[in-house]
Amino acid sequence: MRIFEVYKNQKNLEKGHVALKYRDSVVTYEDLASYIDKYAAYFQSIGVKKGDKVAISSPNCPEFIYSYLGASKAGAIVIPLNMMLTLQEIGYIVRESGANTIVIHPDIFQKLDKSNLSSLNIKNLVVLNEDFKSTVLKQGKPYEVDIAAEDICTYLYTSGTTGNPKGAMLTHNNLISDVIALDEASNLGPSDNFLCVLPMFHSFSWTVNILLALYLGSTITIKDSFMPKDIYNTLMNEGITVFCGVPSMFAVLVRMAKKGELKTLKLGISGGAPLPLEVHKRFEEIFGYQIIEGYGLSEASPVAILNPLEPDAVRKVGSIGIPLPGIQAKVVDEDDKEVPVGEVGELVIKGPIVMVGYHNMPEETAKTLRNGWLHTGDLARQDEDGYFYIVDRLKDLIIVGGYNVYPREVEEAIYQHPAVQDVAVIGVGDKLKGEDIKAYIVLKEGESLTKQELQKFLQERLASYKIPKIYEFVAELPKTPTGKILKKLLK
C-alpha cells in the first residue's frame, strides 16, 4: 500500500461517510478520493515527476492533506515544512533536499519577503488561494505512476547536533507499517472522530491524526490552532472520541474540564515530551481513565512504543509503554550489548517503521542505524514486565511544547551577534511546556547587550519556539581544562 491509498482500506463505508470536518465544510470519503486525484493531476500538469521534491508550508486544513497525498500520487517526495521556520531555515531545507516545488498557504505567503523567496530558485510556487482551487477543480484523473511501497515518499527534517537539520527518508511502507501497527494495538474504527489540532507537518500528528484515521475510516475534525476555549467547546459538542496532544495541551484541558462534561472522549494520547505526573493524575480523576503515553521519533515514522490502548490493559504512569506489534526495542550499553532489566542504557529500535537513512548524510546514517538498529540517542530502562521508561537524553535535546530544539543550533545563532563572546544553552523545567530554553551569555569586553535586543536579533534566524525565554549574562562559563563547557554545572 502507498500512503495515497490509505483510505481505501475501508471499502464498506456507507456512501457519504464523513472523512474531514473543517470550519463549516464537510468532506466525504468520496470527495477526498476525488480531491487527491485532482491535486495529483494538477502537480503532473506543472511538470512534477516521480522523485521530484515538493515542499508544503501550510497550517492545518484539508488542502494540506490533498497536497500531500496528491503530490505523493504524482510520484513526488513530500517535504512538510514547520510553519514557524524563518525563510533562512526554509532555504536550507529547500536547497539541501533539492525541492523544486513549494506549496504554500496564502496566510504564510503574505508574510514572506518575496525578494528573498525568489532566491530559492523554485521551479513551481503554488499558493493555495482561490484561483488555485478553481484551477484544481477543473483537473481530471492523473496518469498512473509506477510507485512501489518501498519508494521514498517523504523527507522529515529534524534538527541535528551539528545545528543543521537532517532529512529522515521514509518510504510509503514505513508510514503504512506504523499505521497498521497502531491499528492492531487499538480498538478504533469508522465511528471514531479524531480531533486534529497538532500541526499536520508534525510526524506524530500526520501519522496518527491523519493516516491512521483515514486507514480506519474515521472522521477527522480539523483545527488550525490551539485556542483553549474553542478546543474545549469542540471536545464537548462535536462528538470527538480521540484527542492527540502534547503535554501542555493536556495541562490546559484538565484546568478547564469538569467531571461528566466531555462525554464522548474515550482516548487521549500524549506525545512529544514527558507528561507531568500532576496532569496525569488530574486527567484520570476527571475522566476515569489515563492519558496514553508513548514514544516516537521522526526516524521511526514516528510511533514505536505505546502504552496499551485497550481499556482493560495495564498502563503504567511514567512509562512510555511497550513496542507496537511488529516492532522490537531494547536497551543497550556503549558496545551495543543489551543491558539487564532495570539498568539504564540507550534505547534502540528495529522494524519496518525505521527510516532508510538521512538524505545526503551517509556517516550520520551509518552511525544512527548501526548493527541494524535505530539508535535513538535517548537513555532508557526496561522493567520486568517489558515496559520502557525514558530516563534522560544522550543528546542535549530540549523539548519545548512538543517541538525539538537542539542547543547547538540556538548557540550558533546567538554566536552570530557581534557582542557575544561565549554562550551555552540548556533546557529548564516549565510546568506548562515541559521545558523552556535558557541561554548563559558572556559578552565581549566593552560590549553591551539586552535581552530585548538579542531576541529581536534572533527572530530573523530562528523559529519562535527556538528562541530562549530566559537569559543570564555571566562573566564566564564553567569549562573543562580542554575548553569544553560544563553544562552539568549550569543545570
Short mmCIF file of C-alpha atoms in Angstrom, two decimals:
data_model
loop_
_atom_site.label_atom_id
_atom_site.label_comp_id
_atom_site.label_asym_id
_atom_site.label_seq_id
_atom_site.Cartn_x
_atom_site.Cartn_y
_atom_site.Cartn_z
CA MET A 1 0.00 0.00 0.00
CA ARG A 2 1.11 3.57 -0.79
CA ILE A 3 0.07 6.42 1.52
CA PHE A 4 -2.28 7.96 -1.04
CA GLU A 5 -4.26 4.70 -0.92
CA VAL A 6 -4.56 4.65 2.85
CA TYR A 7 -8.29 5.44 2.87
CA LYS A 8 -9.04 2.52 0.52
CA ASN A 9 -8.67 0.07 3.40
CA GLN A 10 -12.27 0.86 4.36
CA LYS A 11 -14.23 -0.37 1.34
CA ASN A 12 -17.52 -0.96 3.14
CA LEU A 13 -18.11 2.55 4.45
CA GLU A 14 -21.59 3.88 3.86
CA LYS A 15 -21.87 6.35 1.00
CA GLY A 16 -21.42 9.87 2.30
CA HIS A 17 -19.37 8.82 5.34
CA VAL A 18 -17.54 11.94 6.55
CA ALA A 19 -13.75 11.99 6.25
CA LEU A 20 -12.98 15.62 7.15
CA LYS A 21 -14.68 18.42 9.03
CA TYR A 22 -13.14 21.88 8.78
CA ARG A 23 -14.89 25.04 9.89
CA ASP A 24 -18.25 24.93 8.09
CA SER A 25 -17.25 22.40 5.43
CA VAL A 26 -17.71 18.63 5.38
CA VAL A 27 -15.70 16.33 3.08
CA THR A 28 -16.87 12.77 2.44
CA TYR A 29 -14.55 9.88 1.60
CA GLU A 30 -15.80 10.07 -2.00
CA ASP A 31 -14.90 13.78 -2.07
CA LEU A 32 -11.48 13.02 -0.56
CA ALA A 33 -10.64 10.49 -3.27
CA SER A 34 -11.67 12.98 -5.95
CA TYR A 35 -9.59 15.81 -4.47
CA ILE A 36 -6.50 13.63 -4.20
CA ASP A 37 -6.85 12.71 -7.88
CA LYS A 38 -7.33 16.34 -8.93
CA TYR A 39 -4.33 17.53 -6.93
CA ALA A 40 -2.19 14.72 -8.37
CA ALA A 41 -3.28 15.68 -11.89
CA TYR A 42 -2.50 19.33 -11.18
CA PHE A 43 1.02 18.53 -9.97
CA GLN A 44 1.57 16.45 -13.08
CA SER A 45 0.33 19.34 -15.24
CA ILE A 46 3.03 21.66 -13.87
CA GLY A 47 5.74 19.11 -14.54
CA VAL A 48 6.11 17.27 -11.22
CA LYS A 49 7.54 13.82 -11.94
CA LYS A 50 8.43 10.76 -9.92
CA GLY A 51 11.23 11.54 -7.49
CA ASP A 52 10.73 15.32 -7.58
CA LYS A 53 10.59 17.01 -4.21
CA VAL A 54 7.53 19.02 -3.20
CA ALA A 55 7.71 21.13 -0.02
CA ILE A 56 4.48 22.09 1.79
CA SER A 57 4.10 25.03 4.17
CA SER A 58 0.56 25.33 5.49
CA PRO A 59 -1.46 25.37 8.69
CA ASN A 60 -3.93 22.57 9.30
CA CYS A 61 -6.56 22.50 6.57
CA PRO A 62 -7.98 19.99 4.06
CA GLU A 63 -5.70 21.43 1.36
CA PHE A 64 -2.64 20.25 3.31
CA ILE A 65 -3.95 16.68 3.08
CA TYR A 66 -4.89 16.97 -0.60
CA SER A 67 -1.49 18.47 -1.44
CA TYR A 68 0.47 15.85 0.49
CA LEU A 69 -1.42 12.81 -0.82
CA GLY A 70 -1.86 14.30 -4.29
CA ALA A 71 1.85 15.03 -4.66
CA SER A 72 2.59 11.50 -3.42
CA LYS A 73 0.24 10.03 -6.02
CA ALA A 74 2.08 12.05 -8.69
CA GLY A 75 5.24 10.27 -7.55
CA ALA A 76 6.80 13.15 -5.62
CA ILE A 77 8.73 13.05 -2.36
CA VAL A 78 6.92 15.38 0.06
CA ILE A 79 8.76 17.66 2.49
CA PRO A 80 6.43 19.09 5.15
CA LEU A 81 7.79 22.39 6.47
CA ASN A 82 7.40 23.62 10.02
CA MET A 83 5.39 26.82 9.68
CA MET A 84 7.44 28.52 12.36
CA LEU A 85 10.69 28.31 10.41
CA THR A 86 12.21 31.50 9.10
CA LEU A 87 12.89 31.93 5.40
CA GLN A 88 16.59 31.33 6.14
CA GLU A 89 15.75 27.98 7.75
CA ILE A 90 13.35 27.06 4.94
CA GLY A 91 16.03 27.97 2.41
CA TYR A 92 18.47 25.46 3.91
CA ILE A 93 15.90 22.64 3.74
CA VAL A 94 14.81 23.51 0.19
CA ARG A 95 18.39 23.58 -1.08
CA GLU A 96 19.51 20.50 0.85
CA SER A 97 16.54 18.43 -0.30
CA GLY A 98 16.58 19.65 -3.89
CA ALA A 99 12.90 20.67 -3.73
CA ASN A 100 11.76 22.36 -6.93
CA THR A 101 8.13 22.95 -5.96
CA ILE A 102 6.74 24.72 -2.90
CA VAL A 103 3.08 24.58 -1.91
CA ILE A 104 2.29 27.44 0.42
CA HIS A 105 -0.80 28.69 2.22
CA PRO A 106 -1.76 32.31 1.35
CA ASP A 107 -1.56 33.40 5.01
CA ILE A 108 2.10 32.33 5.10
CA PHE A 109 2.84 33.66 1.62
CA GLN A 110 1.69 37.16 2.61
CA LYS A 111 4.22 37.31 5.44
CA LEU A 112 7.25 36.27 3.39
CA ASP A 113 9.78 38.60 1.84
CA LYS A 114 9.11 37.93 -1.87
CA SER A 115 12.59 39.04 -2.95
CA ASN A 116 14.20 36.51 -0.61
CA LEU A 117 11.72 33.86 -1.74
CA SER A 118 12.88 34.27 -5.33
CA SER A 119 16.44 33.46 -4.24
CA LEU A 120 15.39 29.85 -3.58
CA ASN A 121 15.22 29.23 -7.36
CA ILE A 122 11.97 27.30 -7.14
CA LYS A 123 10.52 26.00 -10.39
CA ASN A 124 6.91 25.96 -9.16
CA LEU A 125 5.44 28.20 -6.46
CA VAL A 126 1.91 27.02 -5.68
CA VAL A 127 -0.17 29.34 -3.47
CA LEU A 128 -3.30 27.69 -2.06
CA ASN A 129 -5.56 30.65 -2.90
CA GLU A 130 -8.98 30.76 -4.54
CA ASP A 131 -7.54 30.99 -8.08
CA PHE A 132 -5.52 27.84 -7.47
CA LYS A 133 -8.53 25.99 -6.02
CA SER A 134 -10.69 26.83 -9.06
CA THR A 135 -7.89 25.59 -11.35
CA VAL A 136 -7.58 22.32 -9.44
CA LEU A 137 -11.30 21.63 -9.63
CA LYS A 138 -11.03 21.58 -13.44
CA GLN A 139 -8.48 18.76 -13.39
CA GLY A 140 -9.35 15.22 -14.46
CA LYS A 141 -7.76 11.92 -13.50
CA PRO A 142 -3.96 11.77 -13.11
CA TYR A 143 -1.94 9.37 -15.23
CA GLU A 144 -0.65 6.37 -13.32
CA VAL A 145 2.88 6.45 -11.96
CA ASP A 146 4.81 3.31 -11.08
CA ILE A 147 5.24 3.79 -7.34
CA ALA A 148 6.38 0.92 -5.11
CA ALA A 149 5.69 0.62 -1.40
CA GLU A 150 9.47 0.71 -0.84
CA ASP A 151 9.87 4.03 -2.66
CA ILE A 152 10.70 7.04 -0.52
CA CYS A 153 7.64 9.24 -0.01
CA THR A 154 8.84 11.90 2.43
CA TYR A 155 11.83 13.62 3.98
CA LEU A 156 11.16 14.65 7.58
CA TYR A 157 13.67 17.28 8.62
CA THR A 158 14.73 17.06 12.24
CA SER A 159 17.26 19.26 13.99
CA GLY A 160 20.76 17.80 14.21
CA THR A 161 23.51 18.12 16.77
CA THR A 162 25.60 19.92 14.15
CA GLY A 163 22.99 22.68 14.01
CA ASN A 164 21.78 21.75 10.52
CA PRO A 165 18.52 19.80 10.07
CA LYS A 166 18.73 16.17 8.94
CA GLY A 167 16.26 14.78 6.41
CA ALA A 168 14.96 11.41 7.61
CA MET A 169 13.96 9.49 4.47
CA LEU A 170 10.79 7.44 4.96
CA THR A 171 9.14 5.09 2.49
CA HIS A 172 5.43 4.51 1.88
CA ASN A 173 5.88 1.18 3.64
CA ASN A 174 7.48 2.84 6.69
CA LEU A 175 4.44 5.02 7.28
CA ILE A 176 1.83 2.40 6.39
CA SER A 177 3.57 -0.15 8.67
CA ASP A 178 3.27 2.29 11.56
CA VAL A 179 -0.41 2.84 10.80
CA ILE A 180 -1.10 -0.90 10.65
CA ALA A 181 0.76 -1.47 13.93
CA LEU A 182 -1.30 1.29 15.60
CA ASP A 183 -4.48 -0.26 14.23
CA GLU A 184 -3.53 -3.68 15.63
CA ALA A 185 -2.84 -2.11 19.02
CA SER A 186 -6.18 -0.28 19.20
CA ASN A 187 -9.91 -0.90 19.03
CA LEU A 188 -10.73 2.20 16.98
CA GLY A 189 -12.80 2.30 13.80
CA PRO A 190 -15.15 4.22 11.47
CA SER A 191 -17.33 5.51 14.31
CA ASP A 192 -14.42 7.44 15.84
CA ASN A 193 -13.80 11.15 15.43
CA PHE A 194 -10.18 12.38 15.74
CA LEU A 195 -9.57 15.99 16.74
CA CYS A 196 -6.56 17.19 14.76
CA VAL A 197 -5.14 20.35 16.31
CA LEU A 198 -1.49 19.27 16.42
CA PRO A 199 0.15 20.65 13.26
CA MET A 200 -0.02 18.26 10.33
CA PHE A 201 3.62 18.96 9.46
CA HIS A 202 4.50 17.22 12.74
CA SER A 203 5.13 13.49 12.18
CA PHE A 204 3.09 12.46 15.25
CA SER A 205 0.03 14.34 14.00
CA TRP A 206 0.39 13.24 10.39
CA THR A 207 0.68 9.53 11.18
CA VAL A 208 -1.88 9.30 13.99
CA ASN A 209 -4.42 12.05 13.29
CA ILE A 210 -4.41 11.75 9.50
CA LEU A 211 -3.07 8.46 8.12
CA LEU A 212 -4.37 6.24 10.94
CA ALA A 213 -7.77 7.95 10.99
CA LEU A 214 -8.13 7.58 7.20
CA TYR A 215 -7.00 3.95 7.35
CA LEU A 216 -9.70 3.28 9.97
CA GLY A 217 -12.37 5.14 8.01
CA SER A 218 -12.78 7.56 10.92
CA THR A 219 -13.72 11.24 10.79
CA ILE A 220 -11.06 13.94 11.27
CA THR A 221 -12.17 17.24 12.80
CA ILE A 222 -9.52 19.78 11.80
CA LYS A 223 -8.48 22.83 13.83
CA ASP A 224 -5.74 25.16 12.64
CA SER A 225 -4.66 26.42 16.08
CA PHE A 226 -4.94 25.54 19.76
CA MET A 227 -7.35 28.11 21.20
CA PRO A 228 -8.29 26.58 24.57
CA LYS A 229 -11.95 27.69 24.72
CA ASP A 230 -12.59 26.73 21.10
CA ILE A 231 -10.91 23.34 21.53
CA TYR A 232 -12.83 22.66 24.72
CA ASN A 233 -16.13 23.53 23.05
CA THR A 234 -15.22 21.26 20.14
CA LEU A 235 -14.46 18.41 22.52
CA MET A 236 -17.82 18.97 24.22
CA ASN A 237 -20.05 19.42 21.20
CA GLU A 238 -18.55 17.74 18.11
CA GLY A 239 -18.56 14.09 19.18
CA ILE A 240 -14.76 13.85 19.48
CA THR A 241 -13.60 10.43 20.67
CA VAL A 242 -9.81 10.67 20.15
CA PHE A 243 -7.62 13.62 21.11
CA CYS A 244 -3.88 13.57 20.43
CA GLY A 245 -1.88 16.34 22.04
CA VAL A 246 1.35 17.40 23.67
CA PRO A 247 1.56 17.70 27.48
CA SER A 248 0.96 21.47 27.51
CA MET A 249 -2.40 20.93 25.77
CA PHE A 250 -3.50 18.35 28.33
CA ALA A 251 -2.35 20.66 31.13
CA VAL A 252 -4.71 23.35 29.82
CA LEU A 253 -7.51 20.85 29.24
CA VAL A 254 -7.53 19.48 32.79
CA ARG A 255 -7.70 23.01 34.19
CA MET A 256 -10.88 23.66 32.18
CA ALA A 257 -12.60 20.27 32.36
CA LYS A 258 -15.25 19.17 34.83
CA LYS A 259 -16.44 15.66 35.53
CA GLY A 260 -19.08 14.47 33.10
CA GLU A 261 -18.69 17.24 30.55
CA LEU A 262 -16.62 15.54 27.85
CA LYS A 263 -18.89 12.54 27.48
CA THR A 264 -17.75 11.28 24.08
CA LEU A 265 -13.97 11.47 24.60
CA LYS A 266 -12.63 7.97 25.14
CA LEU A 267 -8.94 8.25 24.32
CA GLY A 268 -6.29 10.88 25.00
CA ILE A 269 -2.82 10.23 23.56
CA SER A 270 0.12 12.35 24.65
CA GLY A 271 3.43 12.59 22.81
CA GLY A 272 6.27 14.97 22.04
CA ALA A 273 7.50 15.34 25.63
CA PRO A 274 7.19 13.63 29.04
CA LEU A 275 3.76 14.13 30.61
CA PRO A 276 3.85 15.67 34.14
CA LEU A 277 2.55 13.30 36.81
CA GLU A 278 0.22 16.01 38.13
CA VAL A 279 -1.54 16.30 34.76
CA HIS A 280 -1.78 12.52 34.52
CA LYS A 281 -3.47 12.27 37.92
CA ARG A 282 -5.88 15.14 37.33
CA PHE A 283 -6.97 13.74 33.94
CA GLU A 284 -7.69 10.35 35.49
CA GLU A 285 -9.72 11.97 38.27
CA ILE A 286 -11.91 13.80 35.74
CA PHE A 287 -12.31 11.18 33.03
CA GLY A 288 -11.82 7.92 34.90
CA TYR A 289 -9.05 6.69 32.61
CA GLN A 290 -5.43 7.53 31.93
CA ILE A 291 -3.84 9.57 29.20
CA ILE A 292 -1.94 7.16 26.97
CA GLU A 293 1.77 7.97 26.75
CA GLY A 294 4.04 6.69 24.04
CA TYR A 295 7.35 7.28 22.35
CA GLY A 296 8.44 8.01 18.85
CA LEU A 297 10.82 9.94 16.65
CA SER A 298 10.73 11.09 13.04
CA GLU A 299 13.21 8.37 12.08
CA ALA A 300 10.62 5.75 13.14
CA SER A 301 7.59 7.10 11.29
CA PRO A 302 7.26 8.13 14.26
CA VAL A 303 5.41 5.94 16.83
CA ALA A 304 7.39 2.94 18.07
CA ILE A 305 6.36 2.38 21.68
CA LEU A 306 2.99 2.98 23.32
CA ASN A 307 1.09 2.11 26.46
CA PRO A 308 -1.64 -0.39 25.50
CA LEU A 309 -4.80 1.23 24.13
CA GLU A 310 -7.30 -1.47 25.16
CA PRO A 311 -9.49 -0.20 28.04
CA ASP A 312 -8.69 -3.13 30.35
CA ALA A 313 -4.95 -3.27 29.56
CA VAL A 314 -2.18 -2.48 32.04
CA ARG A 315 -0.87 1.07 31.67
CA LYS A 316 1.97 2.36 33.76
CA VAL A 317 2.15 6.03 34.68
CA GLY A 318 5.57 7.41 33.79
CA SER A 319 6.24 4.64 31.28
CA ILE A 320 6.21 5.08 27.50
CA GLY A 321 4.76 1.57 27.26
CA ILE A 322 5.68 -1.44 25.15
CA PRO A 323 6.70 -1.78 21.47
CA LEU A 324 3.91 -1.75 18.91
CA PRO A 325 3.15 -5.07 17.17
CA GLY A 326 5.96 -5.99 14.79
CA ILE A 327 8.41 -3.54 16.42
CA GLN A 328 11.43 -4.53 18.52
CA ALA A 329 13.07 -2.37 21.18
CA LYS A 330 15.85 -2.91 23.68
CA VAL A 331 18.27 -1.01 25.91
CA VAL A 332 21.98 -1.32 25.12
CA ASP A 333 25.31 -0.20 26.50
CA GLU A 334 28.12 1.67 24.68
CA ASP A 335 29.13 -1.57 22.94
CA ASP A 336 25.54 -2.18 21.74
CA LYS A 337 25.11 -5.10 24.12
CA GLU A 338 21.72 -5.42 25.80
CA VAL A 339 21.76 -4.41 29.46
CA PRO A 340 19.95 -6.30 32.25
CA VAL A 341 16.38 -5.41 33.21
CA GLY A 342 16.27 -2.20 35.24
CA GLU A 343 19.63 -0.87 34.07
CA VAL A 344 19.95 2.33 32.05
CA GLY A 345 21.31 2.41 28.51
CA GLU A 346 20.48 3.71 25.05
CA LEU A 347 17.09 2.85 23.60
CA VAL A 348 17.34 1.20 20.16
CA ILE A 349 14.53 0.19 17.79
CA LYS A 350 14.12 -2.21 14.89
CA GLY A 351 11.24 -2.86 12.50
CA PRO A 352 9.53 -1.85 9.25
CA ILE A 353 8.89 1.66 10.59
CA VAL A 354 12.60 2.59 10.67
CA MET A 355 13.81 5.10 8.07
CA VAL A 356 16.03 4.32 5.10
CA GLY A 357 18.56 6.89 6.32
CA TYR A 358 19.34 10.60 6.29
CA HIS A 359 19.39 12.43 2.98
CA ASN A 360 22.95 13.15 1.83
CA MET A 361 24.38 12.14 5.23
CA PRO A 362 25.95 8.66 4.89
CA GLU A 363 28.11 8.99 8.01
CA GLU A 364 25.17 10.09 10.19
CA THR A 365 23.07 7.28 8.69
CA ALA A 366 25.71 4.63 9.43
CA LYS A 367 26.11 5.91 12.99
CA THR A 368 22.36 6.03 13.70
CA LEU A 369 21.45 2.71 12.01
CA ARG A 370 24.47 0.68 13.08
CA ASN A 371 24.12 -3.06 13.60
CA GLY A 372 20.64 -2.96 12.07
CA TRP A 373 19.09 -0.97 14.91
CA LEU A 374 17.91 2.64 15.06
CA HIS A 375 19.90 4.32 17.83
CA THR A 376 17.58 6.91 19.31
CA GLY A 377 20.10 8.81 21.43
CA ASP A 378 17.72 8.51 24.40
CA LEU A 379 18.62 6.87 27.69
CA ALA A 380 16.02 4.41 28.96
CA ARG A 381 15.39 1.42 31.18
CA GLN A 382 13.03 -1.54 30.91
CA ASP A 383 11.12 -3.14 33.78
CA GLU A 384 10.40 -6.81 34.39
CA ASP A 385 7.07 -6.55 32.53
CA GLY A 386 8.70 -5.23 29.37
CA TYR A 387 7.60 -1.59 29.82
CA PHE A 388 10.09 1.11 28.88
CA TYR A 389 10.90 4.35 30.70
CA ILE A 390 12.81 7.31 29.28
CA VAL A 391 15.40 8.40 31.84
CA ASP A 392 17.35 11.14 30.08
CA ARG A 393 18.78 12.07 26.72
CA LEU A 394 22.22 11.33 25.37
CA LYS A 395 21.93 14.42 23.24
CA ASP A 396 21.22 17.83 24.67
CA LEU A 397 17.75 17.88 23.19
CA ILE A 398 15.30 20.39 24.66
CA ILE A 399 11.58 19.76 24.10
CA VAL A 400 9.50 22.92 24.10
CA GLY A 401 5.77 22.26 23.86
CA GLY A 402 6.41 19.10 21.84
CA TYR A 403 8.95 20.68 19.48
CA ASN A 404 12.55 19.50 19.43
CA VAL A 405 15.22 22.14 19.96
CA TYR A 406 18.93 21.40 19.90
CA PRO A 407 21.06 23.82 21.96
CA ARG A 408 23.87 23.80 19.40
CA GLU A 409 21.60 25.31 16.74
CA VAL A 410 20.46 28.07 19.13
CA GLU A 411 24.02 28.70 20.30
CA GLU A 412 25.26 29.10 16.74
CA ALA A 413 22.57 31.71 16.06
CA ILE A 414 23.49 33.64 19.22
CA TYR A 415 27.18 33.45 18.34
CA GLN A 416 26.38 35.42 15.19
CA HIS A 417 25.75 38.54 17.29
CA PRO A 418 28.92 40.65 17.27
CA ALA A 419 28.71 41.43 21.01
CA VAL A 420 28.70 37.75 22.09
CA GLN A 421 31.90 36.03 23.13
CA ASP A 422 30.61 32.79 24.60
CA VAL A 423 27.24 31.09 25.04
CA ALA A 424 25.70 27.93 26.48
CA VAL A 425 22.07 26.92 26.05
CA ILE A 426 20.23 24.46 28.30
CA GLY A 427 16.68 23.36 28.99
CA VAL A 428 14.96 24.33 32.23
CA GLY A 429 11.72 22.99 33.66
CA ASP A 430 8.42 24.62 32.74
CA LYS A 431 5.09 23.41 34.20
CA LEU A 432 3.11 24.15 31.04
CA LYS A 433 5.51 23.41 28.18
CA GLY A 434 7.68 20.77 29.84
CA GLU A 435 10.87 22.71 29.16
CA ASP A 436 11.94 26.22 28.31
CA ILE A 437 15.21 27.47 26.87
CA LYS A 438 17.78 29.33 28.92
CA ALA A 439 20.90 30.98 27.50
CA TYR A 440 24.01 31.81 29.51
CA ILE A 441 25.91 34.54 27.69
CA VAL A 442 29.40 36.02 28.04
CA LEU A 443 29.81 39.38 26.27
CA LYS A 444 32.97 40.63 24.64
CA GLU A 445 34.91 43.16 26.66
CA GLY A 446 33.41 46.63 26.37
CA GLU A 447 30.20 45.39 24.71
CA SER A 448 26.63 45.71 25.99
CA LEU A 449 23.51 43.77 25.01
CA THR A 450 19.99 43.48 26.41
CA LYS A 451 17.58 40.55 26.34
CA GLN A 452 15.21 42.50 24.07
CA GLU A 453 17.97 43.35 21.59
CA LEU A 454 19.12 39.75 21.40
CA GLN A 455 15.59 38.40 20.97
CA LYS A 456 14.99 40.80 18.08
CA PHE A 457 18.29 39.67 16.53
CA LEU A 458 17.27 36.00 16.79
CA GLN A 459 13.81 36.47 15.27
CA GLU A 460 15.36 36.57 11.79
CA ARG A 461 17.47 33.49 12.42
CA LEU A 462 15.36 31.07 14.43
CA ALA A 463 11.77 29.84 14.64
CA SER A 464 9.98 31.45 17.59
CA TYR A 465 9.94 28.25 19.68
CA LYS A 466 13.74 28.01 19.42
CA ILE A 467 14.36 31.49 20.84
CA PRO A 468 15.38 31.40 24.53
CA LYS A 469 12.91 32.83 27.03
CA ILE A 470 15.45 33.16 29.85
CA TYR A 471 18.83 34.92 29.63
CA GLU A 472 21.63 35.20 32.15
CA PHE A 473 24.64 37.37 31.37
CA VAL A 474 27.69 36.00 33.17
CA ALA A 475 31.39 36.84 33.39
CA GLU A 476 32.48 33.34 32.35
CA LEU A 477 31.22 29.83 31.75
CA PRO A 478 32.46 26.75 33.63
CA LYS A 479 34.76 24.71 31.40
CA THR A 480 36.97 21.65 31.43
CA PRO A 481 40.76 22.02 31.01
CA THR A 482 40.26 21.31 27.30
CA GLY A 483 37.76 24.17 26.98
CA LYS A 484 34.51 22.17 26.87
CA ILE A 485 31.61 23.92 28.60
CA LEU A 486 30.39 22.04 31.66
CA LYS A 487 26.63 22.20 31.11
CA LYS A 488 26.04 19.86 34.05
CA LEU A 489 27.15 22.63 36.38
CA LEU A 490 24.87 25.14 34.68
CA LYS A 491 21.92 22.76 35.06
#
